[in-house]
Coordinates of C-alpha atoms (C1' of nucleotides) in Angstrom, one line a residue:
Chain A
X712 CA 141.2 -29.9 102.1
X713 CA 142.3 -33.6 101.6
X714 CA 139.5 -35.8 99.8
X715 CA 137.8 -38.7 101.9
X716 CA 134.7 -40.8 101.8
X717 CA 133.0 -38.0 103.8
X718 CA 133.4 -35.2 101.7
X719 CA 133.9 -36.5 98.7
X720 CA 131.8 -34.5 96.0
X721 CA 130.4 -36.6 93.4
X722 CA 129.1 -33.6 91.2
X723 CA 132.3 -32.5 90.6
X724 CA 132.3 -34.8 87.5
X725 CA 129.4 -35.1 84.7
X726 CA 127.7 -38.2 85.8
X727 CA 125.5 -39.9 83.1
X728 CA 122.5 -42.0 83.7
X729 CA 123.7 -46.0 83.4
X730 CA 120.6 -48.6 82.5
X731 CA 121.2 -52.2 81.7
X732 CA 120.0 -53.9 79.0
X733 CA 119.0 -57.0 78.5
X734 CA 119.1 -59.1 75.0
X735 CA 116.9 -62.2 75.6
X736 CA 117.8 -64.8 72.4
X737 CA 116.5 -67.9 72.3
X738 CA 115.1 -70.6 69.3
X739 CA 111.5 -70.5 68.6
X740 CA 109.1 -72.0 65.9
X741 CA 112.6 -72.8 63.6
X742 CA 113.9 -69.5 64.1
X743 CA 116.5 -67.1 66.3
X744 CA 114.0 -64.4 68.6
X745 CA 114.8 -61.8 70.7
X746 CA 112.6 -60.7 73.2
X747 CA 111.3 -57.1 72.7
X748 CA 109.1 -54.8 74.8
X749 CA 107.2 -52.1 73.3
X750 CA 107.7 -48.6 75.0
X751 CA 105.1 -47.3 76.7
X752 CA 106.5 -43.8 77.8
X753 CA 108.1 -41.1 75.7
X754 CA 111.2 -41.1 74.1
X755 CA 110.2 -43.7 71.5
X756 CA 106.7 -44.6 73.0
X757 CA 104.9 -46.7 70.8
X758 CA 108.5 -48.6 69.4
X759 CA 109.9 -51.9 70.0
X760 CA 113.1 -51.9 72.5
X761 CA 115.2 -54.1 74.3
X762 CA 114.1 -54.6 77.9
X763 CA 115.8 -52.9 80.2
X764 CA 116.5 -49.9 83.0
X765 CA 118.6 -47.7 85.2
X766 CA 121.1 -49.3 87.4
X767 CA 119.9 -48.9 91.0
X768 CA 122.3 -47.8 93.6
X769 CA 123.7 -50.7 95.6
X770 CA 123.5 -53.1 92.7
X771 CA 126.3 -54.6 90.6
X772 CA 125.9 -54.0 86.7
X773 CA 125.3 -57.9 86.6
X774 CA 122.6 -57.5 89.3
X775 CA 120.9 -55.2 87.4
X776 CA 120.6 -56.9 84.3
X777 CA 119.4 -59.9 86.4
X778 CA 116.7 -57.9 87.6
X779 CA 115.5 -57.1 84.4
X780 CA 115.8 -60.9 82.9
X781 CA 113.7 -61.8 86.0
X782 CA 111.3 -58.7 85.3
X783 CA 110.5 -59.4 81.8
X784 CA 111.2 -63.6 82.0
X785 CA 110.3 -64.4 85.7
X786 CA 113.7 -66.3 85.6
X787 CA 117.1 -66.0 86.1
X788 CA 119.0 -69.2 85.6
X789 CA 119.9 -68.9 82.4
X790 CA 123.5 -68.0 80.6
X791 CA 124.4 -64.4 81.0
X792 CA 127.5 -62.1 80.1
X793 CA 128.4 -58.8 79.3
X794 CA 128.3 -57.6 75.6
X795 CA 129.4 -53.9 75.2
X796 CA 128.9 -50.7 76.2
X797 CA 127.2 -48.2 73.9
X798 CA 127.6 -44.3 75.3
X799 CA 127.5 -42.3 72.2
X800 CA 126.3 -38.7 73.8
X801 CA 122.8 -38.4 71.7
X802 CA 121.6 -41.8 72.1
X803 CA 118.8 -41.4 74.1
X804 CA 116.5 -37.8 73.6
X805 CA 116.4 -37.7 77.7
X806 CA 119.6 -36.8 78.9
X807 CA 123.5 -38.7 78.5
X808 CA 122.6 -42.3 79.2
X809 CA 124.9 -45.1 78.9
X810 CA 123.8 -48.6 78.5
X811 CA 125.8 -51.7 79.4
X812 CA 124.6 -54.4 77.0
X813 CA 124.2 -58.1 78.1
X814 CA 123.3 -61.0 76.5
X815 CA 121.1 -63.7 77.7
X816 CA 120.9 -67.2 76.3
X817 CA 118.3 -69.5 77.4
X818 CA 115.9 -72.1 76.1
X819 CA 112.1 -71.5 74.7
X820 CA 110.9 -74.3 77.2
X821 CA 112.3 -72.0 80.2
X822 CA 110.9 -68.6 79.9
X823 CA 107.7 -66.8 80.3
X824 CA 107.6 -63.5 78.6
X825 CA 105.9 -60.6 80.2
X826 CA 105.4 -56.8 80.0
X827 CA 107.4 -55.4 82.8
X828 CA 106.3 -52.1 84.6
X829 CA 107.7 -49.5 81.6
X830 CA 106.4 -51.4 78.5
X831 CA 103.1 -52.3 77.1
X832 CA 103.5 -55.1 75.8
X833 CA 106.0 -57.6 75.6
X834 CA 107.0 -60.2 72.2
X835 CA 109.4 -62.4 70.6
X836 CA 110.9 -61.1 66.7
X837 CA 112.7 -63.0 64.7
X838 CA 116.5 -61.3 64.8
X839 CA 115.8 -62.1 61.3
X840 CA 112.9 -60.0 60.9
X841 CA 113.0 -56.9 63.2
X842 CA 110.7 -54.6 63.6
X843 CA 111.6 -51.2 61.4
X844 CA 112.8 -48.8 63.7
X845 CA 113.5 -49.8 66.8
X846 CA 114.1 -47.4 69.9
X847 CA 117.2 -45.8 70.4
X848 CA 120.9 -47.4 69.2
X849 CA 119.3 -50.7 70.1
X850 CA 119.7 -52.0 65.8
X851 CA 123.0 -51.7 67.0
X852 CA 123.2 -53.8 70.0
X853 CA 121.4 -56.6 68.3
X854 CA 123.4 -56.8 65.6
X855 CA 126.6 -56.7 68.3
X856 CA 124.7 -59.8 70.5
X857 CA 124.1 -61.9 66.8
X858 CA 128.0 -61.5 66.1
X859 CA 128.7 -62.4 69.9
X860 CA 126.5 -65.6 69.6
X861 CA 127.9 -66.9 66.8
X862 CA 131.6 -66.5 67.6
X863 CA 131.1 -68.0 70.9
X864 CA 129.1 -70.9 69.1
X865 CA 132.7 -71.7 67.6
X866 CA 134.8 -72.0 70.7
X867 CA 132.1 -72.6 73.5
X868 CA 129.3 -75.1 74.4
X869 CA 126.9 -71.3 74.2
X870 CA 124.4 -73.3 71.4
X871 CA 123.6 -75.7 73.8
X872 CA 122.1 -73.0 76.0
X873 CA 119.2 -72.7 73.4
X874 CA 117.9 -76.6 73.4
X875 CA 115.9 -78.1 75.7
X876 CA 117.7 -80.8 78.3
X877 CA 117.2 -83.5 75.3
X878 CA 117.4 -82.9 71.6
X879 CA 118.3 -84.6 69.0
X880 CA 121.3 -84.5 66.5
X881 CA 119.3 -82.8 63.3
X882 CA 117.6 -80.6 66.1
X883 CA 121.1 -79.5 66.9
X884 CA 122.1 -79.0 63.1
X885 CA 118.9 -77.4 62.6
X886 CA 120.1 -74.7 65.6
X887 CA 123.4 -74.1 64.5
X888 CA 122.3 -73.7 60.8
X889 CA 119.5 -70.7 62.1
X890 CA 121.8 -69.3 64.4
X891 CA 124.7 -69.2 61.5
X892 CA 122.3 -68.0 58.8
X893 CA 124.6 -71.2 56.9
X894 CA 123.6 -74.8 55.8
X895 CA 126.2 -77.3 57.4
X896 CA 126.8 -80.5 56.1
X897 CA 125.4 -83.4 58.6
X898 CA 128.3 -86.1 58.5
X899 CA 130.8 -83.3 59.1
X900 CA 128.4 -81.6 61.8
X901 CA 128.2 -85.1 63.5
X902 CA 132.2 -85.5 62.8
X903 CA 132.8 -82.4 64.6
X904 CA 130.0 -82.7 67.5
X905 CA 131.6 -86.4 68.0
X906 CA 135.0 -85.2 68.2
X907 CA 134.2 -82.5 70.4
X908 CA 132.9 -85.1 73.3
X909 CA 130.3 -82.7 75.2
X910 CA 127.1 -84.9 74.5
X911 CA 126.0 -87.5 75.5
X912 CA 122.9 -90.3 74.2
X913 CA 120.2 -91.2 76.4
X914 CA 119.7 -94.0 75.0
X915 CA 116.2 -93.1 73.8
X916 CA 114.4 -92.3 70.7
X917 CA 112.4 -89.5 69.3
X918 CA 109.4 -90.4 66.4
X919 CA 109.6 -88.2 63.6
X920 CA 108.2 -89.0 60.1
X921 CA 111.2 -91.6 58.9
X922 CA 113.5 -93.3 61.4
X923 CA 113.4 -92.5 64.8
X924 CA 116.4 -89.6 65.9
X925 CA 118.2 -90.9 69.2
X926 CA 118.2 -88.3 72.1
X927 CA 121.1 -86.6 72.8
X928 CA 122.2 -84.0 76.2
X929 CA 124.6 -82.2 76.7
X930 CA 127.5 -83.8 79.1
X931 CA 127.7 -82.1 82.4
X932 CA 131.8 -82.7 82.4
X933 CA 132.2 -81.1 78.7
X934 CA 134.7 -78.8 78.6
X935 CA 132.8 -75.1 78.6
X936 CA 135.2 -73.2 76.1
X937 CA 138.3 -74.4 74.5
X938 CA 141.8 -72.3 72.5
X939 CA 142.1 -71.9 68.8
X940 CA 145.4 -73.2 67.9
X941 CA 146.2 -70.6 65.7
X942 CA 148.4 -67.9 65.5
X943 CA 147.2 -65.5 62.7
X944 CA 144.3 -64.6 60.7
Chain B
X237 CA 102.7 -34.5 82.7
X238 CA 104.1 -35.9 79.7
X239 CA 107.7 -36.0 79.6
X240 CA 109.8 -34.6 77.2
X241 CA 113.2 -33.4 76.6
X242 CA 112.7 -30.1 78.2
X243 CA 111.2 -31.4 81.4
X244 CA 113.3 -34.7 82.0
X245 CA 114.4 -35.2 85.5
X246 CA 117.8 -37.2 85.4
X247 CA 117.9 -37.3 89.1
X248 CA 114.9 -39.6 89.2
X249 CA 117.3 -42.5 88.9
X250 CA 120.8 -43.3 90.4
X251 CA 123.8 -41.7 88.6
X252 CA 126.4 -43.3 88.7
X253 CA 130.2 -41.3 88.2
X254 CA 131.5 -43.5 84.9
X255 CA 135.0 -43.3 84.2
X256 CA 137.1 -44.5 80.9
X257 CA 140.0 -46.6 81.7
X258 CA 142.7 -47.6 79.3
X259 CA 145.0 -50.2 79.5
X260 CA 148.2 -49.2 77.4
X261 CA 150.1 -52.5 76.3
X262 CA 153.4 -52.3 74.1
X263 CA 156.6 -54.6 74.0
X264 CA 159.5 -53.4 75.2
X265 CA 162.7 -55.0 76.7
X266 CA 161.8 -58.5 75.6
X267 CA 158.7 -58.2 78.0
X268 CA 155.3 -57.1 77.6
X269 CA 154.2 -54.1 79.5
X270 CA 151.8 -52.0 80.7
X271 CA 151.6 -48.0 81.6
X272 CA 150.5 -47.3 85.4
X273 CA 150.6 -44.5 86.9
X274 CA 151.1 -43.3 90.4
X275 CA 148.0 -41.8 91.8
X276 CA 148.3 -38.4 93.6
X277 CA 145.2 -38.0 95.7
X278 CA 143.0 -40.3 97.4
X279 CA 141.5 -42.6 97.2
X280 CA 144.6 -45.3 96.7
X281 CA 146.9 -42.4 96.7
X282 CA 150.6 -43.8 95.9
X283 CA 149.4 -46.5 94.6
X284 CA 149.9 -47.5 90.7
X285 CA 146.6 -47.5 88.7
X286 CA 145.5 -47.9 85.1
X287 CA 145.2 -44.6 83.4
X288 CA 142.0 -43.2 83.0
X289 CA 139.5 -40.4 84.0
X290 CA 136.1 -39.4 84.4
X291 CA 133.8 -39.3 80.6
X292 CA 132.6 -35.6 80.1
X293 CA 129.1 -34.5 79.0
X294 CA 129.6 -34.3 75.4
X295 CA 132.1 -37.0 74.3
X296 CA 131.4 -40.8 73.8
X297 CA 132.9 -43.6 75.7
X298 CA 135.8 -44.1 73.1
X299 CA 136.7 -40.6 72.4
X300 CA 137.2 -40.1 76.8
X301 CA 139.7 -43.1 76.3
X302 CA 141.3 -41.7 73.2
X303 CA 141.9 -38.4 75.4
X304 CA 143.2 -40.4 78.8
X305 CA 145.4 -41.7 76.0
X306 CA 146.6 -38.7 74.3
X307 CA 146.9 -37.4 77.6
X308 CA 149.1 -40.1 78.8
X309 CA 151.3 -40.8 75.9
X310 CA 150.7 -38.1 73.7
X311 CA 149.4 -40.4 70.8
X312 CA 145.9 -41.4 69.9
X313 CA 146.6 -43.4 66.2
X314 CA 146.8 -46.6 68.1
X315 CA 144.6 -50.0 68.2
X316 CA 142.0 -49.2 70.8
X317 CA 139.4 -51.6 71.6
X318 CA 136.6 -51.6 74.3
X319 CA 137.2 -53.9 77.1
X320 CA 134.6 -54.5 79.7
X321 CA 132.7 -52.4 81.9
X322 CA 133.5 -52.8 85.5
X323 CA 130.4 -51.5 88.3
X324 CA 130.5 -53.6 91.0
X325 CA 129.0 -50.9 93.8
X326 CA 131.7 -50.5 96.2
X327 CA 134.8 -51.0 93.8
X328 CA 135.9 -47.0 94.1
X329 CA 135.5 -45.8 98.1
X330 CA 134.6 -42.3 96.6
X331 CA 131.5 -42.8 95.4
X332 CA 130.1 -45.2 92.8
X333 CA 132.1 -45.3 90.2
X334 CA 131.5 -47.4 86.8
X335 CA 134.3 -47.8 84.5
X336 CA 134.4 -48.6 80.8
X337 CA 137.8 -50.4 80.3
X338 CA 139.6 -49.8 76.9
X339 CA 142.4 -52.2 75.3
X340 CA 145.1 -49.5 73.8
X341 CA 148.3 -51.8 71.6
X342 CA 150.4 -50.7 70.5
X343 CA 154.6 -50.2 69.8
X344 CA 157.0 -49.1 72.3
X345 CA 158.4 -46.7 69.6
X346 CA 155.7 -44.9 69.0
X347 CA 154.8 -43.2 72.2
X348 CA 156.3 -40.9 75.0
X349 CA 154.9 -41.5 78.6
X350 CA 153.9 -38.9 80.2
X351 CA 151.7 -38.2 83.5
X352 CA 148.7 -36.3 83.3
X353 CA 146.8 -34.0 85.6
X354 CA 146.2 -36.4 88.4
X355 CA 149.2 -38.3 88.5
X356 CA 152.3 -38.3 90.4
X357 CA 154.4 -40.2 87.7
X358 CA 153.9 -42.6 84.8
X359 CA 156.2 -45.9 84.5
X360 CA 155.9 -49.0 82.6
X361 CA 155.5 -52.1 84.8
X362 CA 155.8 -55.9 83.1
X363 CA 152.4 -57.9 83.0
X364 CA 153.9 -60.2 84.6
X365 CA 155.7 -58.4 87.7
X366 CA 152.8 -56.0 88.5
X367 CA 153.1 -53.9 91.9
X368 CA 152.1 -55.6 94.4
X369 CA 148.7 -53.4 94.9
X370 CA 146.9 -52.3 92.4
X371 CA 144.5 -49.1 93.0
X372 CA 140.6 -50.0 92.6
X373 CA 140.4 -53.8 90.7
X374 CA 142.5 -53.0 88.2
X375 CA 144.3 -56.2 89.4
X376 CA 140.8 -57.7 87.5
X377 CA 140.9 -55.0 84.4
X378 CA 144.5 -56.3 83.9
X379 CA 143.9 -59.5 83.9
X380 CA 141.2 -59.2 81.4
X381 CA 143.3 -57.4 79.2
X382 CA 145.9 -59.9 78.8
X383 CA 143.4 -62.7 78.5
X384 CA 141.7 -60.6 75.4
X385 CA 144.8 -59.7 73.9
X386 CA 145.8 -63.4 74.0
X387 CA 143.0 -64.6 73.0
X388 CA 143.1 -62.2 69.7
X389 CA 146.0 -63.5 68.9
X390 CA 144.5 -66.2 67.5
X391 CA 142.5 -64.9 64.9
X392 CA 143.2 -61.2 64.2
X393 CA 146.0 -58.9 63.0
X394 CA 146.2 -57.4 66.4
X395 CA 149.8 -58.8 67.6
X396 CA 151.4 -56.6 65.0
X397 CA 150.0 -53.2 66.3
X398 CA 152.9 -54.3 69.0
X399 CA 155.5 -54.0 66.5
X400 CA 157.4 -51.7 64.5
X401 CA 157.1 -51.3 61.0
X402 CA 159.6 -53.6 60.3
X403 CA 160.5 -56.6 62.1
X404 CA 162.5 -60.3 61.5
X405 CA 160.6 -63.3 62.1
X406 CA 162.3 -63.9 65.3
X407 CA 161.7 -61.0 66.8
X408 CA 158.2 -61.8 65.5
X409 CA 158.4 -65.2 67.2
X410 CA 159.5 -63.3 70.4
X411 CA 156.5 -61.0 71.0
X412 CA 154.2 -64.0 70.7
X413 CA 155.8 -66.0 72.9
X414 CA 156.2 -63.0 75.4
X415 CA 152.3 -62.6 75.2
X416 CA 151.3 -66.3 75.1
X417 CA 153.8 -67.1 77.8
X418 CA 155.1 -70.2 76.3
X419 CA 157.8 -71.4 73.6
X420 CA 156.5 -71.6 70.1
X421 CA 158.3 -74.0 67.1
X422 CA 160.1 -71.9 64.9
X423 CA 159.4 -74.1 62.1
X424 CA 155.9 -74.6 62.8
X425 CA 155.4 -70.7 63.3
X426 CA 156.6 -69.8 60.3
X427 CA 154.9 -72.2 58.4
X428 CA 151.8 -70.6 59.9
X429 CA 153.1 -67.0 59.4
X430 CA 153.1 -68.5 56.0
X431 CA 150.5 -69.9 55.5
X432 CA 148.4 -66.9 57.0
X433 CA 149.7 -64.6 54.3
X434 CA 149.7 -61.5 56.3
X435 CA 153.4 -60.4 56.1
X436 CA 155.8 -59.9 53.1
X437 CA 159.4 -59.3 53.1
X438 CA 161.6 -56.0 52.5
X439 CA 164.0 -57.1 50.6
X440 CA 166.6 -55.9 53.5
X441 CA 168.4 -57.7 56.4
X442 CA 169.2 -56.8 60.0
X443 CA 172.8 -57.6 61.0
X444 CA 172.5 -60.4 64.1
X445 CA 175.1 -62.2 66.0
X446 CA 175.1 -64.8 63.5
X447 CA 173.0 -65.1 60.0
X448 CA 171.4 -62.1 58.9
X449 CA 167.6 -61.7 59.5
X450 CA 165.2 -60.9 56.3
X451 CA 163.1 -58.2 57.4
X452 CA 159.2 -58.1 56.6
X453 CA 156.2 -55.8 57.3
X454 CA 152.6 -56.6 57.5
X455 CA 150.6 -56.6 54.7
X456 CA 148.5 -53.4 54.2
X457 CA 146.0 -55.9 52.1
X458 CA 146.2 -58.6 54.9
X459 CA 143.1 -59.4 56.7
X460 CA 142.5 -58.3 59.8
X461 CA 140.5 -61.0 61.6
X462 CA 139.5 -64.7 60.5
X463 CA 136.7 -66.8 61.4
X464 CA 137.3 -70.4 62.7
X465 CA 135.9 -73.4 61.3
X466 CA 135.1 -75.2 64.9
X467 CA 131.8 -75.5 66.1
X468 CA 132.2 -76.8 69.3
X469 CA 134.1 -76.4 72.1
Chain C
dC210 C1' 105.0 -107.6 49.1
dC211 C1' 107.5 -103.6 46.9
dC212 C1' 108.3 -98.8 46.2
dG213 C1' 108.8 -94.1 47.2
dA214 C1' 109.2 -90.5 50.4
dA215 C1' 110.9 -88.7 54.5
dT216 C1' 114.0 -88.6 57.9
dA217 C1' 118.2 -90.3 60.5
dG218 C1' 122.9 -91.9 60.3
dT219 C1' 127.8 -93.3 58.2
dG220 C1' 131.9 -93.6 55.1
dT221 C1' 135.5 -92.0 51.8
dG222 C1' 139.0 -89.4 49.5
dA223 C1' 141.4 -85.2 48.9
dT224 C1' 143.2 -81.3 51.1
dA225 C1' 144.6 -78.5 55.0
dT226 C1' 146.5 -77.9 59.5
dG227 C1' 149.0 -79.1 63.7
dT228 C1' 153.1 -81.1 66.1
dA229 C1' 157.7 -82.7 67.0
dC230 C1' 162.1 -83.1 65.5
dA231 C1' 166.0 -83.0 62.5
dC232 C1' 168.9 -80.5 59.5
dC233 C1' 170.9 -76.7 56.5
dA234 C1' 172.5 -71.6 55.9
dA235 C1' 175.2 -67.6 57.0
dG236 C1' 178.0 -64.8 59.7
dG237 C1' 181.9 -63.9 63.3
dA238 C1' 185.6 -65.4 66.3
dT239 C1' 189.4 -68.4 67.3
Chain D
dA632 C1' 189.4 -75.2 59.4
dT633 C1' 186.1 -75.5 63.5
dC634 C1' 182.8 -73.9 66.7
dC635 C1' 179.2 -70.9 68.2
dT636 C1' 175.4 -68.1 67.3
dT637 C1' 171.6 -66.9 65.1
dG638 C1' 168.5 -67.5 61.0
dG639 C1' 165.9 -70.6 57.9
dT640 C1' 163.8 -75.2 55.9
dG641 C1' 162.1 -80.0 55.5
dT642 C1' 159.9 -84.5 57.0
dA643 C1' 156.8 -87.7 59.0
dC644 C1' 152.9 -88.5 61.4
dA645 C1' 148.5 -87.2 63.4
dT646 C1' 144.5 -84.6 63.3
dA647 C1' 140.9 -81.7 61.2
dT648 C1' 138.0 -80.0 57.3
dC649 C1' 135.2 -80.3 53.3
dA650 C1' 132.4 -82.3 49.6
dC651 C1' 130.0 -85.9 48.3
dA652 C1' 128.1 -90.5 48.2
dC653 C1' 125.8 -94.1 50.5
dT654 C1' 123.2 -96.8 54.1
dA655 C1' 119.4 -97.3 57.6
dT656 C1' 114.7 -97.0 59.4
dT657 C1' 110.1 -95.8 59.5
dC658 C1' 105.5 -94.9 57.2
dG659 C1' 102.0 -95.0 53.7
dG660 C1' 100.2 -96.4 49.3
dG661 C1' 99.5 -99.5 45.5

DNA sequence: CCCGAATAGTGTGATATGTACACCAAGGAT
DNA sequence: ATCCTTGGTGTACATATCACACTATTCGGG
């Protein structure tokens, strides 16, 4: 019997549960958090775990991760993309699950953390000061969104993502240097952010305890990602 | 009742089917190319598609695409990368269908295609004369592929793995400009082949229609991926 | 007023890298 | 010998990176 849509029998291969998760960085208080829920159910009740859940059947793996963000942020506007895929066979004690792992980038000013409907309660953790043992492979997928973050902070305007709509220059120094885990020096980091052409001032000024810092934002016609010009490592 | 591993119900959520798909890249004939094969059975039956299959219950993500691989060109001890994971809900008229897309490079010497169970015949196709269309959106998963392995280029180790053993700095020259699709200064790339320090010379020539070429191999100390010095876009 | 501290902002020199173009080297054929 | 084909090298200029030094602006205290 020729295969169509009608007859088509799904079960004929292994089909896995898929969930998408949902890593939630932002700056806080000097420092790079994540946004973690603790579980409230069995496996890993009690531990700390990146929000998310199972895909749902007319949704796109996006969609679903969107859902989530909106679940445990109330919003959705913010940058999101696709990390990796993590489907080892015994990473989660209920049956094969395979998680698709997206990264979300957004501001501390934007977001309103809350406990969605599987977790009971709902935090921000340094990603420099996790908790011990966190739920399933999800050590893993942190340390795969920190790696993501900062290459991208080399070739795209991702970093901006993480200020509010008007910061100033050491404020952006001060980002780069938590998100890099690296001191950078400031007339180079202005060299490069100068050369680069994707802020703008606004012609005001912010008080701080010496001389005022002029406001910067981002340019809305900055270029969003640029090439290397390299050919080799 | 508490749930636990003996009493999970997997059917509670949608499962999706989750397939691994690998895109096979090599040089060959001055062009770069990719293995398709002609599908067999609906749905998009004779139509060219991306090798790949369903993941079974007890094998992670990468080891289904080594598999499809071995299965397809009777090799698995090439570079294999994960890709992107495609799920949009209505991509595969079967049912729905989530695929994990895999990045195999590798040398036109080194493997023998072959097609596997569900295929009616297995044929390189250039990456940039692809049939005119592709099963599924592997139109989108080949595009991504290129773009990645481009992009790579520019700071890893990978543009070798599409090499043999051996090579002179033009041919060298050649497979880049094949990928990047543009003409490169053969000054200026060797000066950056140089510079990189990733290749050294055999000590042996290969007879050309003019001057001999020095033969070199990569460097089994080289290293494999750099980090940029850019901040910004 | 001056000074020191705190913070913001700028300049210089050495080195590295990128780009375009010109030229030299080594073989084969005529 | 010359010309063609292919391989290999050098130069000048522009741009980018890095380390370090220095200037500018506020505030508070003596």
């Amino acid at each position: 019997m020729l295969e169509t849509a009608e007859n088509y029998d799904a079960s004929k291969y292994e089909r896995p549960s898929v969930t998408a998760d949902v890593v939630i960085l932002t700056l806080r208080e000097q420092d790079l958090q994540v946004l973690l829920i603790k579980r409230a159910r069995w496996p890993y009740d009690g531990s700390w775990a990146i929000p998310g859940g199972f895909v749902e059947k007319d949704e796109s793996l996006r969609q679903a991760a969107l859902r989530e963000l909106r679940e445990e942020t109330g919003v959705t506007d913010v940058y999101l993309e696709q990390l990796y895929t993590f489907g080892d066979p015994g990473r989660d004690p209920r049956t094969r699950v395979i998680t698709v792992a997206y990264l979300a980038v957004t501001s501390a000013d934007q977001i309103d953390p809350r406990a969605g409907s599987d977790a009971a309660e709902a935090r921000w953790w340094s990603m420099y000061a996790l908790p011990p043992s966190l739920a399933f492979d999800h050590d893993q997928i942190l340390d795969y969104a920190l790696t993501r973050l900062r290459y991208k902070l080399e070739y795209t305007a991702v970093g901006f993502q993480l200020l509010p709509k008007e910061f100033t220059l050491p404020e952006l120094q001060a980002a780069y240097e938590i998100i890099l885990g690296e001191m950078l020096d400031k007339g180079n980091f202005r060299k490069k952010l100068a050369r680069a052409n994707v802020v703008e001032p606004t012609g005001q000024y912010r008080q701080t305890a010496g001389r005022p810092a002029e406001l910067y934002r981002y340019r809305q016609d900055a270029v969003a990602e640029t090439r290397a010009r390299r050919l080799f490592p």
